mmCIF file of C-alpha atoms in Angstrom:
data_model
loop_
_atom_site.group_PDB
_atom_site.id
_atom_site.type_symbol
_atom_site.label_atom_id
_atom_site.label_comp_id
_atom_site.label_asym_id
_atom_site.label_seq_id
_atom_site.Cartn_x
_atom_site.Cartn_y
_atom_site.Cartn_z
ATOM 1 C CA MET A 262 -55.640 159.065 113.762
ATOM 2 C CA GLU A 263 -58.907 157.852 115.042
ATOM 3 C CA THR A 264 -60.301 157.571 111.524
ATOM 4 C CA ARG A 265 -57.848 154.825 110.991
ATOM 5 C CA VAL A 266 -59.361 152.605 113.491
ATOM 6 C CA ALA A 267 -60.922 149.919 111.451
ATOM 7 C CA ALA A 268 -61.829 146.174 111.976
ATOM 8 C CA ALA A 269 -58.662 144.355 110.962
ATOM 9 C CA MET A 270 -60.830 141.767 109.490
ATOM 10 C CA ARG A 271 -62.735 143.983 107.410
ATOM 11 C CA ALA A 272 -60.482 144.287 104.514
ATOM 12 C CA ARG A 273 -60.534 144.641 100.538
ATOM 13 C CA ALA A 274 -60.614 141.592 98.683
ATOM 14 C CA ASP A 275 -57.195 142.349 97.120
ATOM 15 C CA ALA A 276 -55.419 143.565 99.945
ATOM 16 C CA SER A 277 -54.936 143.217 103.616
ATOM 17 C CA ALA A 278 -56.950 145.330 105.981
ATOM 18 C CA PRO A 279 -56.057 149.150 105.714
ATOM 19 C CA HIS A 280 -55.292 149.949 109.310
ATOM 20 C CA GLY A 281 -52.547 152.184 110.013
ATOM 21 C CA GLU A 282 -50.480 151.928 113.237
ATOM 22 C CA LEU A 283 -51.784 154.662 114.954
ATOM 23 C CA GLY A 284 -55.398 153.435 114.625
ATOM 24 C CA ARG A 285 -54.247 149.951 115.362
ATOM 25 C CA ARG A 286 -52.944 150.872 118.805
ATOM 26 C CA VAL A 287 -56.006 152.726 119.580
ATOM 27 C CA ARG A 288 -58.116 149.494 118.620
ATOM 28 C CA ASP A 289 -55.625 147.006 120.377
ATOM 29 C CA ARG A 290 -56.008 148.916 123.733
ATOM 30 C CA ALA A 291 -59.818 148.178 123.797
ATOM 31 C CA VAL A 292 -59.162 144.728 122.420
ATOM 32 C CA ARG A 293 -56.842 143.661 125.376
ATOM 33 C CA LEU A 294 -59.363 144.786 127.944
ATOM 34 C CA ARG A 295 -62.099 142.679 126.306
ATOM 35 C CA ARG A 296 -59.885 139.613 125.873
ATOM 36 C CA ARG A 297 -59.241 139.549 129.812
ATOM 37 C CA ARG A 298 -63.004 139.331 130.413
ATOM 38 C CA ARG A 299 -63.495 136.430 127.841
ATOM 39 C CA VAL A 300 -60.792 134.304 127.830
ATOM 40 C CA ALA A 301 -62.025 132.141 130.851
ATOM 41 C CA GLY A 302 -65.445 131.339 129.128
ATOM 42 C CA ALA A 303 -64.013 130.685 125.774
ATOM 43 C CA LEU A 304 -61.394 128.018 126.855
ATOM 44 C CA ALA A 305 -64.419 126.015 127.996
ATOM 45 C CA GLY A 306 -65.074 125.414 124.175
ATOM 46 C CA ALA A 307 -61.304 124.955 123.897
ATOM 47 C CA ALA A 308 -61.578 122.030 126.468
ATOM 48 C CA ALA A 309 -63.838 119.695 124.363
ATOM 49 C CA VAL A 310 -61.704 119.785 121.503
ATOM 50 C CA VAL A 311 -61.057 116.275 120.299
ATOM 51 C CA ALA A 312 -57.476 114.999 119.330
ATOM 52 C CA VAL A 313 -56.871 114.443 115.683
ATOM 53 C CA SER A 314 -53.908 113.394 113.544
ATOM 54 C CA ALA A 315 -51.812 115.568 111.072
ATOM 55 C CA GLY A 316 -51.637 115.544 107.410
ATOM 56 C CA LEU A 317 -54.892 117.313 106.767
ATOM 57 C CA THR A 318 -56.400 117.115 103.158
ATOM 58 C CA ALA A 319 -58.907 119.437 101.366
ATOM 59 C CA VAL A 320 -62.386 118.990 102.738
ATOM 60 C CA PRO A 321 -64.935 117.767 100.172
ATOM 61 C CA SER A 322 -67.125 120.632 100.084
ATOM 62 C CA ARG A 323 -68.151 123.693 97.963
ATOM 63 C CA MET A 324 -65.282 125.995 96.267
ATOM 64 C CA PHE A 325 -65.825 129.245 97.413
ATOM 65 C CA THR A 326 -64.840 132.296 95.134
ATOM 66 C CA VAL A 327 -63.383 135.664 96.777
ATOM 67 C CA ASP A 328 -66.929 137.145 96.576
ATOM 68 C CA GLY A 329 -68.426 134.363 98.676
ATOM 69 C CA ARG A 330 -70.352 132.686 95.945
ATOM 70 C CA GLY A 331 -70.277 129.070 95.907
ATOM 71 C CA ALA A 332 -69.470 126.869 92.785
ATOM 72 C CA ALA A 333 -69.852 123.278 92.309
ATOM 73 C CA PRO A 334 -68.727 120.829 95.007
ATOM 74 C CA ALA A 335 -65.035 119.960 94.420
ATOM 75 C CA VAL A 336 -61.934 118.333 95.997
ATOM 76 C CA PRO A 337 -59.179 120.614 95.097
ATOM 77 C CA VAL A 338 -55.799 119.047 94.121
ATOM 78 C CA VAL A 339 -53.341 119.939 97.091
ATOM 79 C CA PRO A 340 -49.815 120.930 95.657
ATOM 80 C CA ASP A 341 -46.585 120.499 97.482
ATOM 81 C CA ARG A 342 -46.792 124.351 98.418
ATOM 82 C CA SER A 343 -49.514 126.657 97.825
ATOM 83 C CA SER A 344 -49.092 128.801 94.547
ATOM 84 C CA GLY A 345 -47.213 132.129 95.037
ATOM 85 C CA PRO A 346 -46.178 134.724 95.412
ATOM 86 C CA THR A 347 -48.647 134.877 98.371
ATOM 87 C CA SER A 348 -46.943 131.927 99.969
ATOM 88 C CA LEU A 349 -43.673 133.260 101.716
ATOM 89 C CA PRO A 350 -40.300 131.850 101.095
ATOM 90 C CA GLY A 351 -40.232 127.947 101.772
ATOM 91 C CA LEU A 352 -37.814 126.553 104.315
ATOM 92 C CA PRO A 353 -37.379 123.008 103.200
ATOM 93 C CA GLY A 354 -34.788 122.268 105.626
ATOM 94 C CA LEU A 355 -37.194 122.620 108.588
ATOM 95 C CA PRO A 356 -39.999 120.333 109.583
ATOM 96 C CA GLY A 357 -43.584 121.749 109.702
ATOM 97 C CA ALA A 358 -45.927 121.805 112.586
ATOM 98 C CA ALA A 359 -46.991 118.206 112.054
ATOM 99 C CA GLN A 360 -43.564 116.766 112.454
ATOM 100 C CA ASP A 361 -42.447 119.156 115.259
ATOM 101 C CA PRO A 362 -45.310 120.778 117.152
ATOM 102 C CA ALA A 363 -43.038 121.939 119.988
ATOM 103 C CA ALA A 364 -41.334 124.191 117.487
ATOM 104 C CA VAL A 365 -44.649 126.246 116.961
ATOM 105 C CA GLY A 366 -44.561 129.781 118.337
ATOM 106 C CA THR A 367 -40.812 129.561 119.322
ATOM 107 C CA ASP A 368 -39.048 131.455 116.415
ATOM 108 C CA PRO A 369 -40.684 134.753 115.243
ATOM 109 C CA ARG A 370 -38.953 134.346 111.823
ATOM 110 C CA VAL A 371 -40.603 131.048 111.078
ATOM 111 C CA LEU A 372 -44.096 129.632 110.219
ATOM 112 C CA HIS A 373 -44.529 125.958 110.631
ATOM 113 C CA PHE A 374 -47.578 125.860 108.321
ATOM 114 C CA ASP A 375 -48.986 127.031 105.082
ATOM 115 C CA ILE A 376 -52.326 127.522 103.579
ATOM 116 C CA TYR A 377 -53.689 126.036 100.130
ATOM 117 C CA LEU A 378 -55.076 129.322 98.932
ATOM 118 C CA ASP A 379 -57.179 128.367 95.827
ATOM 119 C CA PRO A 380 -60.175 126.704 97.745
ATOM 120 C CA ILE A 381 -60.666 129.963 99.945
ATOM 121 C CA GLY A 382 -60.383 132.248 97.127
ATOM 122 C CA ALA A 383 -57.449 134.272 98.746
ATOM 123 C CA THR A 384 -55.899 137.114 96.987
ATOM 124 C CA ALA A 385 -53.975 138.388 99.891
ATOM 125 C CA SER A 386 -52.505 136.751 103.054
ATOM 126 C CA ASP A 387 -51.353 138.109 106.375
ATOM 127 C CA TRP A 388 -49.030 136.028 108.347
ATOM 128 C CA THR A 389 -47.911 136.325 112.081
ATOM 129 C CA SER A 390 -45.427 134.322 114.156
ATOM 130 C CA ALA A 391 -45.181 135.173 117.728
ATOM 131 C CA ALA A 392 -44.536 133.522 121.318
ATOM 132 C CA GLY A 393 -46.929 130.495 121.426
ATOM 133 C CA TYR A 394 -48.731 131.012 118.399
ATOM 134 C CA GLU A 395 -48.595 131.341 114.467
ATOM 135 C CA ARG A 396 -51.521 132.950 112.529
ATOM 136 C CA PHE A 397 -52.825 133.404 109.060
ATOM 137 C CA VAL A 398 -55.488 136.009 107.995
ATOM 138 C CA THR A 399 -56.970 136.559 104.544
ATOM 139 C CA PRO A 400 -60.003 138.884 103.549
ATOM 140 C CA TYR A 401 -62.930 136.659 102.150
ATOM 141 C CA ASP A 402 -64.894 139.277 100.120
ATOM 142 C CA GLY A 403 -65.594 142.967 99.882
ATOM 143 C CA SER A 404 -68.397 142.836 102.583
ATOM 144 C CA GLY A 405 -66.522 142.445 105.773
ATOM 145 C CA ARG A 406 -65.985 138.640 105.769
ATOM 146 C CA ALA A 407 -62.525 137.295 106.718
ATOM 147 C CA ILE A 408 -60.765 134.115 107.417
ATOM 148 C CA GLU A 409 -58.422 133.089 110.252
ATOM 149 C CA VAL A 410 -56.221 130.180 111.112
ATOM 150 C CA LEU A 411 -54.309 129.745 114.244
ATOM 151 C CA ILE A 412 -52.017 127.077 115.435
ATOM 152 C CA GLY A 413 -50.240 126.881 118.836
ATOM 153 C CA ARG A 414 -49.384 124.604 121.896
ATOM 154 C CA ASP A 415 -51.815 125.948 124.227
ATOM 155 C CA PRO A 416 -55.320 126.520 123.495
ATOM 156 C CA ALA A 417 -55.753 129.457 125.844
ATOM 157 C CA VAL A 418 -53.270 131.461 123.838
ATOM 158 C CA LEU A 419 -55.136 130.769 120.599
ATOM 159 C CA GLU A 420 -58.439 132.082 122.441
ATOM 160 C CA GLU A 421 -56.525 135.146 123.479
ATOM 161 C CA ARG A 422 -55.240 135.932 120.034
ATOM 162 C CA ARG A 423 -58.203 135.042 117.754
ATOM 163 C CA ALA A 424 -60.357 137.642 116.373
ATOM 164 C CA ARG A 425 -63.966 138.156 117.632
ATOM 165 C CA PRO A 426 -67.032 139.074 115.552
ATOM 166 C CA GLY A 427 -68.468 142.482 116.080
ATOM 167 C CA TRP A 428 -65.680 144.020 118.168
ATOM 168 C CA ASN A 429 -66.108 146.876 116.168
ATOM 169 C CA VAL A 430 -69.634 147.186 116.558
ATOM 170 C CA ARG A 431 -70.832 150.131 119.026
ATOM 171 C CA THR A 432 -74.253 149.523 120.538
ATOM 172 C CA ASP A 433 -76.384 151.718 122.641
ATOM 173 C CA ASP A 434 -76.078 149.978 125.753
ATOM 174 C CA GLY A 435 -72.242 149.773 125.325
ATOM 175 C CA GLY A 436 -72.286 145.960 124.989
ATOM 176 C CA ARG A 437 -69.220 144.421 123.134
ATOM 177 C CA GLY A 438 -69.369 140.779 124.400
ATOM 178 C CA THR A 439 -69.698 137.832 122.078
ATOM 179 C CA THR A 440 -71.831 134.552 122.706
ATOM 180 C CA GLU A 441 -70.805 131.134 121.435
ATOM 181 C CA THR A 442 -73.347 128.304 120.577
ATOM 182 C CA PRO A 443 -72.405 124.767 120.031
ATOM 183 C CA ALA A 444 -72.953 123.654 116.353
ATOM 184 C CA GLY A 445 -72.180 120.024 116.498
ATOM 185 C CA THR A 446 -69.096 117.880 115.435
ATOM 186 C CA VAL A 447 -67.999 118.132 111.734
ATOM 187 C CA SER A 448 -65.221 116.421 109.716
ATOM 188 C CA VAL A 449 -62.134 118.062 108.840
ATOM 189 C CA GLY A 450 -60.607 115.546 106.527
ATOM 190 C CA ASP A 451 -61.791 112.301 107.942
ATOM 191 C CA ARG A 452 -61.100 113.908 111.500
ATOM 192 C CA PRO A 453 -63.639 115.193 114.064
ATOM 193 C CA ALA A 454 -63.575 118.832 115.171
ATOM 194 C CA THR A 455 -66.051 121.117 117.180
ATOM 195 C CA LEU A 456 -68.055 123.753 115.508
ATOM 196 C CA HIS A 457 -69.415 126.651 117.094
ATOM 197 C CA ARG A 458 -71.553 129.622 115.949
ATOM 198 C CA GLU A 459 -70.384 132.969 117.646
ATOM 199 C CA VAL A 460 -72.356 136.226 117.596
ATOM 200 C CA GLY A 461 -71.319 139.736 118.458
ATOM 201 C CA PRO A 462 -73.390 142.421 120.146
ATOM 202 C CA GLY A 463 -75.048 143.445 117.083
ATOM 203 C CA GLU A 464 -77.067 140.377 117.398
ATOM 204 C CA LEU A 465 -77.834 140.221 121.101
ATOM 205 C CA ALA A 466 -81.421 141.181 122.115
ATOM 206 C CA GLY A 467 -81.979 144.643 123.157
ATOM 207 C CA ASN A 468 -79.087 146.035 121.344
ATOM 208 C CA GLN A 469 -79.237 148.954 118.666
ATOM 209 C CA VAL A 470 -76.122 148.799 116.352
ATOM 210 C CA VAL A 471 -74.869 152.598 116.126
ATOM 211 C CA VAL A 472 -72.289 151.927 113.373
ATOM 212 C CA GLY A 473 -74.532 150.846 110.295
ATOM 213 C CA ALA A 474 -71.757 150.091 107.928
ATOM 214 C CA VAL A 475 -70.752 147.046 110.296
ATOM 215 C CA LYS A 476 -74.173 146.033 111.512
ATOM 216 C CA ASP A 477 -73.939 142.556 109.550
ATOM 217 C CA THR A 478 -70.393 141.519 110.857
ATOM 218 C CA GLY A 479 -71.318 140.143 114.264
ATOM 219 C CA VAL A 480 -71.483 136.453 113.271
ATOM 220 C CA GLY A 481 -68.537 134.039 113.400
ATOM 221 C CA TRP A 482 -68.327 130.212 112.688
ATOM 222 C CA ILE A 483 -65.317 128.592 114.469
ATOM 223 C CA LEU A 484 -63.510 125.238 114.459
ATOM 224 C CA ARG A 485 -61.431 123.798 117.041
ATOM 225 C CA TRP A 486 -59.196 120.685 116.995
ATOM 226 C CA GLN A 487 -55.944 119.144 117.554
ATOM 227 C CA PRO A 488 -54.171 118.112 114.648
ATOM 228 C CA VAL A 489 -51.402 116.192 116.470
ATOM 229 C CA ASP A 490 -50.596 115.503 120.070
ATOM 230 C CA GLY A 491 -49.356 118.767 121.608
ATOM 231 C CA LEU A 492 -50.745 121.164 119.070
ATOM 232 C CA TYR A 493 -54.349 122.964 118.873
ATOM 233 C CA ALA A 494 -55.681 124.582 115.928
ATOM 234 C CA VAL A 495 -58.502 127.150 115.245
ATOM 235 C CA ALA A 496 -60.114 127.915 111.980
ATOM 236 C CA GLN A 497 -62.752 130.691 111.644
ATOM 237 C CA VAL A 498 -64.680 132.871 109.444
ATOM 238 C CA VAL A 499 -65.575 136.397 111.148
ATOM 239 C CA GLY A 500 -67.931 138.694 109.946
ATOM 240 C CA ALA A 501 -69.731 135.746 108.572
ATOM 241 C CA THR A 502 -73.223 134.678 107.316
ATOM 242 C CA ASP A 503 -75.009 131.494 108.234
ATOM 243 C CA ALA A 504 -73.843 130.249 104.814
ATOM 244 C CA ASP A 505 -70.382 130.162 106.095
ATOM 245 C CA ARG A 506 -70.725 126.869 108.154
ATOM 246 C CA GLU A 507 -69.400 125.106 105.140
ATOM 247 C CA THR A 508 -66.757 127.762 104.320
ATOM 248 C CA VAL A 509 -65.041 127.166 107.631
ATOM 249 C CA ARG A 510 -64.649 123.422 106.843
ATOM 250 C CA THR A 511 -62.934 124.357 103.686
ATOM 251 C CA VAL A 512 -60.706 126.621 105.344
ATOM 252 C CA ALA A 513 -59.746 123.930 107.653
ATOM 253 C CA GLY A 514 -59.136 121.448 104.828
ATOM 254 C CA ALA A 515 -56.772 124.214 103.267
ATOM 255 C CA LEU A 516 -54.502 123.841 106.266
ATOM 256 C CA ARG A 517 -50.794 122.214 105.515
ATOM 257 C CA LEU A 518 -49.022 121.283 108.639
ATOM 258 C CA ASP A 519 -46.183 119.748 106.675
ATOM 259 C CA GLN A 520 -44.443 122.934 105.567
ATOM 260 C CA ALA A 521 -42.386 125.831 107.033
ATOM 261 C CA GLN A 522 -41.804 128.951 105.601
ATOM 262 C CA ARG A 523 -40.150 132.319 106.386
ATOM 263 C CA CYS A 524 -41.632 135.214 107.905
ATOM 264 C CA ALA A 525 -39.923 137.649 105.326
ATOM 265 C CA THR A 526 -40.195 141.253 105.261
ATOM 266 C CA PRO A 527 -38.454 143.822 102.865
ATOM 267 C CA LEU A 528 -37.750 145.772 105.927
ATOM 268 C CA ARG A 529 -33.985 146.011 106.736
ATOM 269 C CA LEU A 530 -32.529 147.430 109.865
ATOM 270 C CA ALA A 531 -28.999 148.501 110.395
ATOM 271 C CA ALA A 532 -29.166 147.715 114.089
ATOM 272 C CA SER A 533 -32.118 145.767 115.771
ATOM 273 C CA PRO A 534 -33.280 146.713 119.236
ATOM 274 C CA ASP A 535 -32.959 143.977 121.699
ATOM 275 C CA THR A 536 -34.796 140.689 120.901
ATOM 276 C CA LEU A 537 -37.400 140.137 118.110
ATOM 277 C CA THR A 538 -40.503 138.633 119.670
ATOM 278 C CA SER A 539 -43.062 138.824 116.886
ATOM 279 C CA CYS A 540 -42.980 139.122 113.027
ATOM 280 C CA ARG A 541 -46.057 139.955 110.948
ATOM 281 C CA THR A 542 -46.060 140.348 107.274
ATOM 282 C CA SER A 543 -48.870 140.870 104.724
ATOM 283 C CA VAL A 544 -48.523 140.154 100.766
ATOM 284 C CA THR A 545 -51.087 139.966 98.065
ATOM 285 C CA ARG A 546 -51.045 137.311 95.332
ATOM 286 C CA VAL A 547 -50.666 139.876 92.308
ATOM 287 C CA PRO A 548 -48.384 142.856 92.106
ATOM 288 C CA ALA A 549 -49.788 146.249 92.624
ATOM 289 C CA ALA A 550 -47.747 148.980 91.234
ATOM 290 C CA SER A 551 -44.713 150.042 93.185
ATOM 291 C CA ALA A 552 -45.724 148.123 96.405
ATOM 292 C CA GLY A 553 -45.324 144.880 94.452
ATOM 293 C CA VAL A 554 -46.725 142.096 96.519
ATOM 294 C CA TRP A 555 -45.945 143.758 99.848
ATOM 295 C CA ARG A 556 -48.733 145.450 101.964
ATOM 296 C CA LEU A 557 -47.201 145.749 105.488
ATOM 297 C CA SER A 558 -44.877 144.381 108.146
ATOM 298 C CA ALA A 559 -44.562 144.757 111.905
ATOM 299 C CA LEU A 560 -41.645 143.691 114.157
ATOM 300 C CA ASP A 561 -41.910 143.774 117.822
ATOM 301 C CA TYR A 562 -38.794 143.809 119.971
ATOM 302 C CA ALA A 563 -38.532 142.909 123.785
ATOM 303 C CA ARG A 564 -36.441 145.417 125.770
ATOM 304 C CA ALA A 565 -34.477 144.679 128.607
ATOM 305 C CA ASP A 566 -36.940 146.763 130.968
ATOM 306 C CA GLY A 567 -39.890 144.741 129.868
ATOM 307 C CA THR A 568 -41.334 147.088 127.359
ATOM 308 C CA THR A 569 -41.908 146.290 123.639
ATOM 309 C CA THR A 570 -40.534 148.266 120.858
ATOM 310 C CA THR A 571 -42.708 147.992 117.505
ATOM 311 C CA VAL A 572 -41.351 148.876 114.081
ATOM 312 C CA TRP A 573 -44.684 149.115 111.669
ATOM 313 C CA THR A 574 -44.257 149.853 108.172
ATOM 314 C CA GLU A 575 -47.125 149.581 105.494
ATOM 315 C CA ALA A 576 -47.338 150.269 101.832
ATOM 316 C CA LYS A 577 -48.495 153.893 101.632
ATOM 317 C CA PRO A 578 -52.068 153.615 102.379
ATOM 318 C CA GLN A 579 -54.640 156.182 101.270
ATOM 319 C CA ARG A 580 -55.027 158.592 104.106
ATOM 320 C CA ALA A 581 -58.039 160.675 105.263
ATOM 321 C CA ALA A 582 -57.790 164.458 105.341
ATOM 322 C CA HIS A 583 -58.262 164.349 109.031
ATOM 323 C CA ASP A 584 -55.224 161.960 109.555
ATOM 324 C CA LEU A 585 -53.059 164.107 107.163
ATOM 325 C CA ALA A 586 -53.971 167.231 109.186
ATOM 326 C CA GLN A 587 -52.439 165.625 112.262
ATOM 327 C CA PHE A 588 -48.894 165.216 110.800
ATOM 328 C CA GLN A 589 -46.698 167.844 111.973
ATOM 329 C CA PRO A 590 -42.981 167.131 111.324
ATOM 330 C CA ASN A 591 -40.376 168.101 113.628
ATOM 331 C CA HIS A 592 -37.671 165.897 112.215
ATOM 332 C CA THR A 593 -35.893 165.266 108.857
ATOM 333 C CA ILE A 594 -34.466 161.703 108.612
ATOM 334 C CA ASN A 595 -32.623 160.701 105.570
ATOM 335 C CA GLY A 596 -34.208 163.694 103.739
ATOM 336 C CA VAL A 597 -37.843 162.481 104.786
ATOM 337 C CA ALA A 598 -39.920 164.469 107.009
ATOM 338 C CA ALA A 599 -40.827 162.708 110.059
ATOM 339 C CA GLN A 600 -42.990 163.605 113.276
ATOM 340 C CA TRP A 601 -42.250 162.513 116.813
ATOM 341 C CA ARG A 602 -45.639 162.382 118.721
ATOM 342 C CA ALA A 603 -45.547 162.851 122.414
ATOM 343 C CA ALA A 604 -49.304 162.352 122.763
ATOM 344 C CA ASP A 605 -50.778 159.010 122.688
ATOM 345 C CA PRO A 606 -49.892 157.000 120.508
ATOM 346 C CA ARG A 607 -46.665 158.186 121.327
ATOM 347 C CA GLY A 608 -43.981 157.398 118.683
ATOM 348 C CA LEU A 609 -42.121 158.379 115.566
ATOM 349 C CA TRP A 610 -44.302 158.764 112.317
ATOM 350 C CA LEU A 611 -43.234 159.071 108.572
ATOM 351 C CA LEU A 612 -45.672 159.297 106.052
ATOM 352 C CA ASP A 613 -43.513 158.871 102.791
ATOM 353 C CA TYR A 614 -40.391 156.944 103.642
ATOM 354 C CA GLY A 615 -39.228 155.165 100.452
ATOM 355 C CA PRO A 616 -42.299 152.743 99.483
ATOM 356 C CA ALA A 617 -43.932 152.993 103.130
ATOM 357 C CA GLU A 618 -45.338 155.064 105.896
ATOM 358 C CA VAL A 619 -43.755 154.084 109.166
ATOM 359 C CA PHE A 620 -44.505 154.151 112.868
ATOM 360 C CA VAL A 621 -41.889 153.255 115.654
ATOM 361 C CA SER A 622 -43.287 153.210 119.107
ATOM 362 C CA GLY A 623 -42.366 151.744 122.575
ATOM 363 C CA THR A 624 -38.903 153.755 122.531
ATOM 364 C CA SER A 625 -37.268 156.945 122.933
ATOM 365 C CA GLU A 626 -37.345 159.823 120.391
ATOM 366 C CA ASP A 627 -33.607 159.625 119.866
ATOM 367 C CA GLU A 628 -33.601 156.053 119.717
ATOM 368 C CA ALA A 629 -36.539 155.911 117.088
ATOM 369 C CA VAL A 630 -34.788 158.519 115.016
ATOM 370 C CA ALA A 631 -31.623 156.341 115.066
ATOM 371 C CA LEU A 632 -33.624 153.167 114.180
ATOM 372 C CA VAL A 633 -35.304 154.716 111.172
ATOM 373 C CA ARG A 634 -31.971 156.400 109.983
ATOM 374 C CA GLY A 635 -30.751 152.837 109.501
ATOM 375 C CA MET A 636 -33.827 151.629 107.857
ATOM 376 C CA THR A 637 -33.874 150.411 104.224
ATOM 377 C CA PHE A 638 -36.269 148.457 102.149
ATOM 378 C CA ALA A 639 -35.494 145.489 99.638
ATOM 379 C CA PRO A 640 -35.303 146.805 96.140
ATOM 380 C CA ASP A 641 -37.666 144.141 94.664
ATOM 381 C CA LEU A 642 -41.034 144.156 96.444
ATOM 382 C CA ALA A 643 -42.453 141.913 93.907
ATOM 383 C CA ASP A 644 -40.450 138.945 94.951
ATOM 384 C CA ALA A 645 -40.581 137.858 98.629
ATOM 385 C CA GLY A 646 -37.865 135.424 98.014
ATOM 386 C CA THR A 647 -35.445 138.347 97.815
ATOM 387 C CA TRP A 648 -36.222 139.670 101.206
ATOM 388 C CA VAL A 649 -33.829 139.313 103.934
ATOM 389 C CA GLY A 650 -35.498 141.120 106.567
#
């Protein structure tokens, strides 16, 4: 499935990034190795973050369309919640991150923030709630740029989890590191935040980018600040250009910390394996055929032996012939062909299970088959409010 290895941030403007589970696992293995080397240096920048207060409002800046072109300067009117259906079901009974920062990253079914989508031209959004952090990602245009916002109680966790520009750039000398340059202190609303410009290996002297399609994705603009005591935030544009210095300020201004919403997925499991530790769900603003607004979901479960079971479901993506040729079914589950893969990535793979492609990993063959046998999907994929998963 190596042809599915694509940058998670390099997405279509109308959907979250097309990156199947098999490709994601290959990519993530490399990402983890790089993160171990980078975290110590990245934290030096986070330590300089200046504390600010909650209640961020939209930043007076340029309005950006999804193709990256700027319109006239404007201050968008911020509604009570972002207009749906890109926003997930609200949880009005729960406080947002500004009111309860200690709750951030403690319940994988809850996101303690929202994003006002209009200023950033978002047509799709990808949400994650996991141990120690919560994240929002959206494609910015069709040229590889993407927006990412993370909040959490520990800046080290945010540095570990945020995307790096140019991670998918292979160079002749094998270099894949990134370099940050301080770019001053800017305003988020009326609060200060530290700005950095980060470059990937494609811009480092002496490197020749081998993959031409990603030669311009090695720049990122990063804002770091502390919205309330005990809470840190990172907003960034990856795969950026120098003009995105202002874009990242607009992103920060779109952050809403006075809202909570549910990490809703249309996936339903008859029996959940062990303890849920991470929920990721991705939706579009406009329904797309039978997939509705749903794009993908991933649920991680911690097992008693310390390993993790992952249930990945994705609205049936377009597959390359090379990928399809690797599918060699050896099971039939609820009338659907499935393949147990013993080779890496190891797991149970279904190409056509209801509305989705499915991959279950981190468990035994028998357990994976039983898990899928009890898997169903919500009947209305166009209304996230009806999803109980």
